Coordinates of C-alpha atoms in Angstrom, one line a residue:
Chain A
M5 CA -68.3 -2.7 -34.6
T6 CA -67.8 -0.4 -31.6
L7 CA -71.5 -0.5 -30.9
V8 CA -71.4 -4.3 -30.6
F9 CA -68.5 -4.0 -28.2
A10 CA -70.3 -1.4 -26.2
L11 CA -73.4 -3.5 -26.0
A12 CA -71.5 -6.6 -25.0
A13 CA -69.5 -4.7 -22.3
S14 CA -72.7 -3.1 -20.9
A15 CA -74.5 -6.4 -20.8
L16 CA -71.6 -8.0 -19.0
F17 CA -71.5 -5.1 -16.5
G18 CA -75.2 -5.4 -15.9
I19 CA -75.0 -9.2 -15.3
G20 CA -72.1 -8.6 -13.0
A21 CA -73.8 -5.9 -11.0
Y22 CA -76.9 -8.1 -10.6
L23 CA -74.7 -11.0 -9.2
V24 CA -72.8 -8.7 -6.9
L25 CA -76.1 -7.6 -5.3
N26 CA -76.8 -11.3 -4.6
R27 CA -76.6 -12.7 -1.1
D28 CA -74.6 -15.8 -1.9
L29 CA -70.9 -15.1 -1.5
L30 CA -69.8 -17.2 -4.4
R31 CA -72.2 -15.3 -6.7
V32 CA -70.7 -12.0 -5.5
V33 CA -67.3 -13.2 -6.5
L34 CA -68.6 -14.3 -9.9
G35 CA -70.2 -10.9 -10.4
I36 CA -66.9 -9.1 -9.7
V37 CA -65.2 -11.4 -12.2
I38 CA -67.8 -10.6 -14.8
I39 CA -67.5 -6.9 -14.1
S40 CA -63.7 -7.2 -14.6
Q41 CA -64.3 -8.8 -18.0
A42 CA -66.5 -5.9 -18.9
A43 CA -63.6 -3.6 -18.1
T44 CA -61.2 -5.7 -20.2
L45 CA -63.5 -5.7 -23.1
T46 CA -63.8 -1.9 -23.0
L47 CA -60.0 -1.7 -22.9
I48 CA -59.8 -3.7 -26.1
A49 CA -62.6 -1.8 -27.7
A50 CA -61.0 1.6 -26.8
A51 CA -58.5 1.3 -29.5
L52 CA -60.0 -1.0 -32.1
T53 CA -58.0 -0.8 -35.3
R54 CA -57.8 -3.5 -37.9
G55 CA -54.5 -4.4 -39.4
V56 CA -51.6 -6.8 -39.3
A57 CA -49.9 -7.8 -36.1
P58 CA -47.6 -4.9 -35.1
I59 CA -44.5 -7.0 -34.6
Y60 CA -42.8 -6.0 -37.9
P61 CA -45.0 -3.7 -39.8
L62 CA -44.4 -3.4 -43.5
R63 CA -44.3 0.2 -44.8
G64 CA -47.8 1.4 -45.6
A65 CA -49.5 -1.6 -44.1
L66 CA -52.2 -0.9 -41.5
V67 CA -51.2 -2.3 -38.0
S68 CA -53.5 -2.9 -35.1
D69 CA -52.9 -0.9 -31.9
P70 CA -50.6 -2.9 -29.7
L71 CA -51.1 -0.7 -26.6
S72 CA -54.7 -1.6 -25.9
Q73 CA -53.8 -5.3 -26.2
A74 CA -51.0 -4.9 -23.7
M75 CA -53.3 -3.1 -21.4
A76 CA -56.0 -5.8 -21.7
L77 CA -53.3 -8.5 -21.0
T78 CA -52.2 -6.7 -17.8
A79 CA -55.8 -6.2 -16.7
I80 CA -56.5 -9.9 -17.2
V81 CA -53.5 -10.9 -15.1
I82 CA -54.4 -8.5 -12.3
G83 CA -58.0 -9.6 -12.5
L84 CA -57.0 -13.3 -12.2
A85 CA -54.8 -12.6 -9.2
L86 CA -57.6 -10.7 -7.5
T87 CA -60.1 -13.4 -8.2
A88 CA -57.8 -15.9 -6.5
L89 CA -57.4 -13.6 -3.5
L90 CA -61.2 -13.1 -3.3
L91 CA -61.9 -16.8 -3.4
V92 CA -59.4 -17.4 -0.6
L93 CA -61.1 -14.7 1.5
V94 CA -64.5 -16.2 0.9
L95 CA -63.2 -19.6 1.9
R96 CA -61.8 -18.3 5.1
V97 CA -65.0 -16.4 5.9
V98 CA -67.1 -19.5 5.2
R99 CA -64.8 -21.6 7.4
A100 CA -64.9 -19.0 10.2
Y101 CA -68.6 -18.6 10.2
R102 CA -69.6 -22.1 8.9
A103 CA -72.0 -20.3 6.6
K104 CA -72.3 -19.6 2.9
G105 CA -74.7 -16.8 2.7
L106 CA -74.0 -13.2 3.5
D107 CA -77.2 -13.4 5.5
D108 CA -75.8 -15.7 8.1
V109 CA -72.6 -13.7 8.4
A110 CA -74.6 -10.5 8.9
E111 CA -76.9 -12.0 11.4
E112 CA -74.0 -13.2 13.6
E113 CA -72.3 -9.8 13.3
A114 CA -75.5 -8.1 14.4
E115 CA -75.9 -10.3 17.4
R116 CA -72.3 -9.8 18.5
E117 CA -72.7 -6.0 18.0
A118 CA -75.8 -5.9 20.1
R119 CA -74.1 -7.9 22.9
R120 CA -71.1 -5.5 22.8
E121 CA -73.3 -2.5 22.8
R122 CA -75.3 -3.7 25.9
R123 CA -72.0 -4.4 27.7
T124 CA -70.6 -0.9 27.1
A125 CA -73.9 0.7 28.1
R126 CA -73.8 -1.3 31.3
E127 CA -70.2 -0.3 32.0
H128 CA -71.0 3.4 31.5
E129 CA -73.9 3.1 33.9
D130 CA -71.7 1.5 36.5
E131 CA -69.2 4.3 36.0
E132 CA -71.8 6.9 36.4
A133 CA -73.1 5.3 39.5
A134 CA -69.6 5.1 40.9
A135 CA -69.0 8.8 40.1
R136 CA -72.1 9.7 42.1
Chain B
M15 CA -29.2 6.0 -9.9
S16 CA -31.4 8.9 -9.1
A17 CA -33.4 9.2 -5.9
L18 CA -36.6 8.5 -7.9
V19 CA -35.3 5.0 -8.9
V20 CA -34.0 4.2 -5.4
A21 CA -37.3 5.2 -3.8
L22 CA -39.1 2.8 -6.0
V23 CA -36.8 -0.1 -6.5
V24 CA -35.5 -0.6 -2.9
P25 CA -38.9 -1.3 -1.3
W26 CA -40.0 -3.3 -4.4
A27 CA -37.1 -5.7 -4.1
A28 CA -37.2 -5.8 -0.3
G29 CA -41.0 -6.5 -0.4
A30 CA -40.6 -9.4 -2.7
V31 CA -37.8 -10.9 -0.5
L32 CA -39.6 -10.2 2.8
C33 CA -42.7 -12.0 1.6
L34 CA -40.6 -15.2 1.5
L35 CA -39.3 -14.8 5.1
D36 CA -41.1 -15.5 8.3
G37 CA -42.3 -12.1 9.4
R38 CA -42.8 -13.1 13.0
R39 CA -39.1 -13.0 13.6
R40 CA -38.0 -9.8 15.0
W41 CA -35.1 -9.2 12.6
V42 CA -37.4 -9.6 9.6
G43 CA -39.6 -6.8 11.0
W44 CA -36.6 -4.5 11.4
L45 CA -35.5 -5.3 7.9
A46 CA -38.8 -4.1 6.6
V47 CA -38.4 -1.0 8.8
A48 CA -35.0 -0.4 7.2
A49 CA -36.5 -0.7 3.7
L50 CA -39.2 1.8 4.6
V51 CA -36.5 4.2 6.0
V52 CA -34.5 4.0 2.8
N53 CA -37.8 4.7 0.9
L54 CA -38.6 7.7 3.0
V55 CA -35.1 9.1 2.9
A56 CA -35.0 8.8 -0.9
L57 CA -38.4 10.4 -1.2
V58 CA -37.3 13.4 1.0
A59 CA -34.2 13.8 -1.2
L60 CA -36.4 13.6 -4.3
A61 CA -38.8 16.2 -2.8
T62 CA -35.9 18.6 -2.1
S63 CA -34.5 18.3 -5.6
V64 CA -38.0 18.7 -7.1
L65 CA -38.7 21.8 -5.1
Q66 CA -35.3 23.3 -6.1
D67 CA -35.1 22.3 -9.8
G68 CA -38.6 21.5 -10.8
T69 CA -40.1 18.3 -12.0
V70 CA -37.9 15.2 -12.2
S71 CA -38.7 12.6 -14.8
E72 CA -37.3 9.4 -16.0
T73 CA -38.2 7.1 -18.9
T74 CA -37.9 3.4 -18.2
G75 CA -35.5 1.3 -20.2
D76 CA -34.0 4.1 -22.3
W77 CA -36.9 4.0 -24.6
P78 CA -37.5 7.3 -26.6
R79 CA -39.9 9.7 -24.9
G80 CA -43.5 8.9 -25.6
V81 CA -42.9 5.2 -26.1
G82 CA -41.4 4.1 -22.8
I83 CA -43.3 4.4 -19.5
T84 CA -42.4 7.7 -17.8
L85 CA -41.9 8.2 -14.1
R86 CA -42.5 11.8 -13.2
A87 CA -42.2 13.4 -9.8
D88 CA -43.6 17.0 -9.4
A89 CA -44.1 18.9 -6.2
L90 CA -47.6 17.4 -5.6
G91 CA -46.6 13.8 -6.1
A92 CA -43.3 14.1 -4.1
L93 CA -45.1 15.8 -1.1
F94 CA -47.9 13.1 -1.0
A95 CA -45.3 10.3 -1.3
C96 CA -43.3 11.7 1.6
F97 CA -46.1 12.0 4.2
S98 CA -47.8 8.7 3.1
S99 CA -44.5 6.9 3.5
F100 CA -43.9 8.6 6.9
A101 CA -47.3 7.4 8.1
V102 CA -46.7 3.8 6.9
L103 CA -43.2 3.8 8.6
A104 CA -44.6 5.0 11.9
A105 CA -47.3 2.3 11.9
M106 CA -44.7 -0.4 11.0
V107 CA -42.3 0.6 13.8
H108 CA -45.2 0.5 16.2
E109 CA -46.3 -3.0 15.1
V110 CA -42.8 -4.4 15.1
L111 CA -42.2 -3.2 18.7
D112 CA -45.4 -5.0 19.7
G113 CA -44.5 -8.2 17.9
V114 CA -45.7 -9.1 14.4
R115 CA -48.3 -11.9 14.4
E116 CA -48.4 -13.1 10.8
R117 CA -45.6 -14.2 8.4
V118 CA -46.4 -11.9 5.5
F119 CA -47.2 -8.7 7.4
P120 CA -43.8 -6.9 6.9
G121 CA -43.5 -7.9 3.3
L122 CA -47.0 -6.7 2.5
V123 CA -46.5 -3.4 4.3
V124 CA -43.4 -2.8 2.2
L125 CA -45.2 -3.7 -1.0
L126 CA -48.0 -1.3 0.0
A127 CA -45.4 1.4 0.4
T128 CA -44.0 0.5 -3.1
G129 CA -47.4 0.8 -4.6
L130 CA -48.0 4.2 -2.9
T131 CA -44.6 5.5 -4.0
G132 CA -45.1 4.4 -7.6
L133 CA -48.6 5.8 -7.8
F134 CA -47.5 9.2 -6.6
V135 CA -44.5 9.5 -9.0
T136 CA -45.9 7.9 -12.2
G137 CA -46.7 10.1 -15.2
D138 CA -48.5 7.3 -17.1
L139 CA -52.2 6.6 -16.6
F140 CA -52.1 2.9 -17.0
N141 CA -49.1 2.6 -14.8
F142 CA -51.1 4.5 -12.2
Y143 CA -53.7 1.7 -12.4
V144 CA -51.0 -1.0 -11.9
F145 CA -49.4 0.7 -8.9
F146 CA -52.9 1.4 -7.5
E147 CA -53.6 -2.3 -7.7
L148 CA -50.3 -3.2 -6.1
A149 CA -51.1 -1.0 -3.1
M150 CA -54.7 -2.1 -2.9
T151 CA -54.0 -5.8 -3.1
A152 CA -51.5 -5.5 -0.2
A153 CA -54.2 -3.6 1.7
Y154 CA -56.9 -6.3 1.1
V155 CA -54.6 -8.9 2.7
L156 CA -53.6 -6.5 5.5
A157 CA -57.2 -6.0 6.4
T158 CA -57.4 -9.6 7.4
Y159 CA -54.4 -9.2 9.7
G160 CA -55.2 -10.7 13.1
G161 CA -57.3 -13.4 11.5
G162 CA -60.4 -13.0 13.7
R163 CA -63.9 -13.4 12.3
R164 CA -64.6 -9.7 12.5
E165 CA -61.4 -8.9 10.5
L166 CA -62.3 -11.5 7.9
S167 CA -65.8 -10.2 7.2
A168 CA -64.5 -6.6 7.2
A169 CA -61.8 -7.5 4.7
L170 CA -64.3 -9.2 2.5
V171 CA -66.5 -6.1 2.4
F172 CA -63.5 -3.9 1.8
T173 CA -62.2 -6.1 -1.0
A174 CA -65.5 -6.4 -2.8
V175 CA -66.4 -2.7 -2.7
N176 CA -62.9 -1.5 -3.7
L177 CA -62.6 -4.0 -6.5
I178 CA -65.8 -2.6 -8.1
G179 CA -64.3 0.9 -7.6
T180 CA -61.1 -0.3 -9.3
F181 CA -62.9 -1.7 -12.4
I182 CA -64.9 1.5 -12.7
F183 CA -61.5 3.3 -12.7
L184 CA -60.3 0.9 -15.4
L185 CA -63.4 1.7 -17.5
S186 CA -62.5 5.4 -17.3
V187 CA -58.9 4.7 -18.3
A188 CA -60.2 2.9 -21.4
G189 CA -62.4 5.9 -22.1
V190 CA -59.5 8.4 -21.8
Y191 CA -57.4 6.3 -24.1
H192 CA -60.2 6.1 -26.6
V193 CA -60.8 9.9 -26.8
T194 CA -57.2 11.1 -26.5
G195 CA -55.1 8.2 -27.9
S196 CA -52.5 8.7 -25.2
L197 CA -51.7 7.4 -21.7
D198 CA -49.2 10.1 -20.8
M199 CA -50.7 12.5 -18.3
A200 CA -49.2 15.6 -19.7
T201 CA -50.4 14.8 -23.2
I202 CA -53.9 13.9 -21.9
A203 CA -54.1 17.2 -20.1
E204 CA -53.4 19.0 -23.4
R205 CA -55.8 16.9 -25.6
M206 CA -58.6 16.8 -23.1
T207 CA -59.6 20.4 -23.9
F208 CA -60.7 19.3 -27.4
V209 CA -62.8 16.4 -26.3
D210 CA -66.6 16.5 -26.5
P211 CA -67.8 17.7 -23.0
A212 CA -70.5 15.0 -22.7
V213 CA -67.8 12.3 -23.0
A214 CA -65.4 14.0 -20.7
V215 CA -68.1 14.3 -18.0
M216 CA -68.8 10.5 -18.2
I217 CA -65.1 9.8 -17.8
A218 CA -64.8 12.3 -14.9
I219 CA -67.7 10.7 -13.1
G220 CA -66.0 7.3 -13.3
F221 CA -62.8 8.7 -11.8
F222 CA -64.7 10.5 -9.2
A223 CA -66.6 7.4 -8.1
A224 CA -63.4 5.3 -8.0
F225 CA -61.5 7.8 -5.8
S226 CA -64.4 8.5 -3.6
V227 CA -64.7 4.9 -2.6
K228 CA -61.0 5.0 -1.6
L229 CA -61.5 8.2 0.3
G230 CA -64.6 7.0 2.1
L231 CA -66.7 9.9 1.1
F232 CA -70.3 10.2 2.3
P233 CA -72.3 8.2 -0.2
F234 CA -69.5 5.7 -0.7
H235 CA -68.5 5.4 2.9
F236 CA -70.4 2.3 4.0
W237 CA -67.4 -0.1 4.0
L238 CA -65.2 2.3 6.1
P239 CA -66.5 2.0 9.7
T240 CA -66.5 -1.9 9.6
V241 CA -63.0 -2.0 8.3
Y242 CA -61.4 0.6 10.5
T243 CA -62.9 -0.7 13.7
G244 CA -62.4 -4.4 12.7
A245 CA -58.7 -4.1 11.8
R246 CA -55.8 -3.9 14.2
P247 CA -54.6 -0.4 15.2
A248 CA -51.5 -0.5 13.0
V249 CA -53.5 -1.6 10.0
A250 CA -56.1 1.0 10.6
A251 CA -53.3 3.6 10.8
I252 CA -51.8 2.4 7.6
L253 CA -55.1 2.4 5.8
S254 CA -56.3 5.8 7.0
G255 CA -52.9 7.5 7.1
G256 CA -51.3 6.1 4.0
L257 CA -53.8 4.4 1.7
A258 CA -56.7 7.0 2.0
N259 CA -54.3 9.6 0.5
I260 CA -54.7 7.9 -2.9
G261 CA -58.3 9.3 -3.0
A262 CA -57.3 12.9 -2.3
Y263 CA -54.3 12.7 -4.6
G264 CA -56.4 11.1 -7.4
L265 CA -59.1 13.8 -7.1
L266 CA -56.4 16.5 -7.2
R267 CA -54.4 15.0 -10.1
F268 CA -57.3 13.9 -12.3
G269 CA -59.6 16.7 -11.4
G270 CA -57.1 19.5 -11.1
E271 CA -54.8 18.6 -13.9
L272 CA -56.5 16.3 -16.4
L273 CA -60.1 17.4 -16.2
P274 CA -60.1 21.0 -14.9
R275 CA -63.2 22.0 -17.0
E276 CA -65.2 19.1 -15.5
L277 CA -64.0 19.9 -12.0
E278 CA -65.2 23.5 -12.3
F279 CA -68.5 22.3 -13.8
A280 CA -69.1 20.0 -10.8
S281 CA -67.8 22.3 -8.1
A282 CA -71.2 22.9 -6.6
G283 CA -71.9 19.2 -6.4
L284 CA -68.5 18.5 -4.9
I285 CA -69.0 21.1 -2.2
A286 CA -72.5 19.7 -1.4
L287 CA -71.1 16.2 -1.1
G288 CA -68.2 17.4 1.0
A289 CA -70.6 19.3 3.3
A290 CA -72.8 16.2 3.6
S291 CA -69.7 14.1 4.6
V292 CA -68.7 16.7 7.2
L293 CA -72.1 16.7 8.9
Y294 CA -72.8 13.0 8.6
G295 CA -69.3 12.0 9.9
G296 CA -69.4 14.5 12.7
V297 CA -72.9 13.6 14.0
L298 CA -72.2 9.9 13.9
A299 CA -68.8 10.3 15.5
V300 CA -70.5 12.2 18.4
S301 CA -72.8 9.3 19.0
R302 CA -70.0 6.8 19.4
R303 CA -68.3 6.0 22.7
S304 CA -65.3 3.9 21.7
A305 CA -62.2 5.5 20.3
S306 CA -61.8 3.4 17.2
E307 CA -65.5 3.8 16.1
M308 CA -65.3 7.6 16.8
L309 CA -62.1 7.8 14.6
A310 CA -63.7 5.8 11.8
Y311 CA -66.7 8.2 11.5
S312 CA -64.4 11.2 12.1
A313 CA -62.4 10.1 9.1
I314 CA -65.5 10.4 6.9
G315 CA -66.0 14.0 8.2
Q316 CA -62.4 15.0 7.7
V317 CA -62.3 14.0 4.0
G318 CA -65.4 16.1 3.5
Y319 CA -63.3 19.2 4.2
V320 CA -60.8 18.0 1.6
L321 CA -63.5 17.6 -1.0
M322 CA -65.0 21.0 -0.2
A323 CA -61.6 22.6 -0.7
I324 CA -61.1 20.9 -4.0
G325 CA -64.6 22.0 -5.0
V326 CA -63.7 25.6 -4.2
G327 CA -60.7 25.1 -6.4
G328 CA -58.1 27.6 -7.6
P329 CA -54.6 27.8 -6.2
V330 CA -55.9 28.7 -2.7
G331 CA -58.4 25.9 -2.6
F332 CA -56.0 23.2 -3.9
A333 CA -53.3 24.3 -1.5
A334 CA -55.8 24.1 1.4
A335 CA -56.8 20.6 0.3
I336 CA -53.2 19.4 0.1
L337 CA -52.2 20.9 3.4
Y338 CA -55.3 19.5 5.1
T339 CA -54.7 16.0 3.7
A340 CA -51.1 16.1 4.9
V341 CA -52.0 17.2 8.4
N342 CA -54.9 14.8 8.5
A343 CA -52.8 11.8 7.5
V344 CA -50.3 12.3 10.4
N345 CA -53.2 13.0 12.8
K346 CA -55.1 9.8 11.9
T347 CA -52.0 7.7 12.2
L348 CA -51.3 9.1 15.7
L349 CA -54.9 8.7 16.9
F350 CA -55.5 5.2 15.5
L351 CA -52.2 4.0 17.0
T352 CA -53.2 5.3 20.4
A353 CA -56.6 3.8 20.2
H354 CA -55.7 0.6 22.2
M355 CA -52.9 1.8 24.3
R356 CA -52.7 3.2 27.8
G357 CA -50.3 5.2 29.9
G358 CA -49.4 8.8 30.6
I359 CA -47.6 9.6 27.3
V360 CA -50.5 8.0 25.4
A361 CA -53.0 10.3 27.1
A362 CA -50.9 13.3 26.2
A363 CA -50.4 12.2 22.6
F364 CA -54.1 11.5 22.2
L365 CA -54.9 14.9 23.5
V366 CA -52.5 16.5 21.0
G367 CA -54.1 14.5 18.2
A368 CA -57.6 15.4 19.4
L369 CA -56.7 19.1 19.6
S370 CA -55.3 18.8 16.1
V371 CA -58.5 17.3 14.7
V372 CA -60.5 20.1 16.4
G373 CA -58.0 22.7 15.1
I374 CA -56.8 24.4 18.3
P375 CA -53.6 26.5 17.9
P376 CA -50.5 24.7 19.1
A377 CA -51.4 21.6 16.9
A378 CA -50.9 21.4 13.2
G379 CA -54.6 20.9 12.6
F380 CA -55.1 24.6 13.3
I381 CA -53.1 25.5 10.2
G382 CA -55.2 23.2 8.2
K383 CA -58.4 24.7 9.4
L384 CA -57.0 28.2 8.9
E385 CA -56.2 27.5 5.3
L386 CA -59.7 26.0 4.8
F387 CA -61.2 29.2 6.3
R388 CA -59.0 31.3 3.9
S389 CA -60.1 29.3 0.9
M390 CA -63.8 29.7 1.7
A391 CA -63.6 33.2 2.9
D392 CA -66.0 34.5 0.1
D393 CA -68.9 32.3 1.1
P394 CA -70.5 32.8 4.6
L395 CA -72.5 29.5 4.2
L396 CA -69.4 27.4 3.7
L397 CA -67.7 29.2 6.6
A398 CA -70.6 28.4 8.8
L399 CA -70.4 24.7 7.7
V400 CA -66.7 24.4 8.4
F401 CA -67.3 26.0 11.8
L402 CA -70.2 23.6 12.6
G403 CA -68.0 20.7 11.6
G404 CA -65.3 22.0 13.9
A405 CA -67.7 22.3 16.8
L406 CA -68.9 18.7 16.2
S407 CA -65.3 17.5 16.2
F408 CA -64.6 19.3 19.4
V409 CA -67.5 17.5 21.1
Y410 CA -66.5 14.0 19.9
A411 CA -62.8 14.3 20.3
L412 CA -63.0 15.5 23.9
Q413 CA -65.9 13.2 24.7
V414 CA -63.8 10.1 23.9
Y415 CA -60.8 11.6 25.7
Q416 CA -62.9 12.0 28.8
F417 CA -64.3 8.5 28.6
D418 CA -61.0 6.8 27.9
F419 CA -58.6 8.7 30.1
W420 CA -60.4 10.6 32.8
R421 CA -63.3 8.4 33.9
S422 CA -62.0 4.9 33.5
Q423 CA -58.7 3.3 33.1
R424 CA -58.5 1.3 29.9
A425 CA -58.4 -2.4 30.2
G426 CA -55.3 -4.3 29.1
R427 CA -51.6 -4.3 29.8
R428 CA -49.5 -1.2 29.9
S429 CA -48.0 -0.3 26.6
R430 CA -44.4 -0.8 25.9
W431 CA -42.0 2.2 26.1
G432 CA -40.9 1.9 22.5
Q433 CA -44.5 2.2 21.3
Q434 CA -45.1 5.1 23.5
A435 CA -41.9 6.7 22.1
V436 CA -43.3 6.2 18.5
I437 CA -46.5 8.0 19.3
G438 CA -44.6 10.6 21.3
V439 CA -42.6 11.4 18.1
L440 CA -45.8 11.6 16.1
A441 CA -47.3 14.0 18.6
L442 CA -44.2 16.1 18.4
V443 CA -44.4 16.2 14.6
V444 CA -48.0 17.4 14.9
L445 CA -47.0 20.1 17.4
A446 CA -44.0 21.1 15.3
G447 CA -46.2 21.5 12.3
G448 CA -48.4 23.9 14.3
V449 CA -45.6 25.9 15.9
W450 CA -43.5 26.3 12.7
P451 CA -46.0 26.1 9.8
E452 CA -44.1 28.1 7.2
P453 CA -42.4 25.1 5.4
L454 CA -45.7 23.2 5.3
L455 CA -47.5 26.2 3.9
S456 CA -45.0 26.9 1.2
L457 CA -44.8 23.2 0.3
S458 CA -48.5 22.9 -0.2
Q459 CA -48.6 26.1 -2.3
D460 CA -45.8 24.7 -4.5
A461 CA -47.7 21.5 -4.8
A462 CA -50.8 23.4 -5.8
A463 CA -48.8 25.3 -8.4
A464 CA -47.6 22.0 -9.8
L465 CA -51.1 21.4 -11.0
G466 CA -50.4 23.9 -13.7
G467 CA -52.2 26.8 -12.2
A468 CA -55.5 25.2 -13.0
G469 CA -58.7 27.0 -12.1
P470 CA -59.1 30.8 -11.8

């Protein structure tokens, strides 16, 4: 049983990692969501015991571990909030750059950087000339 | 109510309320400053009581011990909480004096302080994760502060990279729970000695990767320069002076207390990574002309020293790492805040900060470097590395000082007197730490002893 969980979690992590390395911003978000699911699945699998619900255990009856379920629940909630935050960020970036791919964003950044670099170099040259 | 509860609950409640108010109003900003002051005062009170009577702990909701979530403040956590909170407070006052530009800024900074405080005083592994997320989520939003395109793309990179670090951390938490069956840090530390070494190493690698991303260590550093140069000065100061401490604290707590065997096993690797960070950060910082870029790369170099000291280990190494982190946090806050200001006091304060980064006597950085030298005294190669890093930092710090304050006057309006007073106070703190280092030294030794005398 644990092996099945481990295989499922590692497959999810692999798919997520592949998507994160993608150039499309939405796919990056999707990849992060899938990685978060891999972590949640691992949390559940970390304390996998079979038994009745632990709300009012009968004496001698086997109960399942409530702690790992509580942790998984918290992780899901946090993951959901972060997904929402990430989507808003992507939306704002897309609006600011009018572009969807990381490529376009990176290109624009590089251009601005190059312009800035040229400007500072020119300023420093001017200063040096003035100092002489 | 104990100081522990006050330090956590006041900023928590205040942060929730402040998020609903319009942060651009001046009084809302000052309300946030007041909440942070209460937080800092409570933390200082907590630290003094911890240093006198030993660890303070509290179990939530009167549950029996072992069932309820424990808050536990020892010397290490209290010390880290104090100086992180101080750095956040200084940056907040600086920004409020300048005029806050976005509604949610004060609320988010207070929530970030809550997350930091909770993280340093929790004794429960999963609770650590939750507070960690609270602080990080606030930081993701803060990175967009200013709303320009540059800030947005920097924030996106920051969020994506750190989220992956977070989930790797969560995977390691699941691993720890699986092999020890507990989330209480003290219990984990006891049971970890019986765990299969191969499994423990896997878990340790996960924690290491997660905290190195936060710290901006050499192979995990790629997000750091974009974010630190893209963000506004106050945000950069909060991130590097407050938030980056999570990385150092996590490595000390998880490496020194929970997984000491694995730390010892990996010490050569840690020292090598630390040395790579020092050299990489130093060389790239020398090649930069603008103050904020130089500071971003210098931050990578500075954490390299911390990692080297942790790698050396033992009471002396841990004490050096703690002291250096504390000094570095105040330094970085001071330097990032001065990065876009001008005026006579600014120049003097920048010089004090630069001298402290280099490690020249009247500044506190000297004490940090001295402790580093002391911890590495057995190994001439490491000493040479620390010396080389120091020489590089001398070149870049004074180069930027020269470009910014001697050769050309910085563009822009003259900074307000209030802001100059804030950085003046920070510079005085740095100087005081260097002139009267005894309290800092004994504090860091106590904090290292709190790790349970781990190591040789």
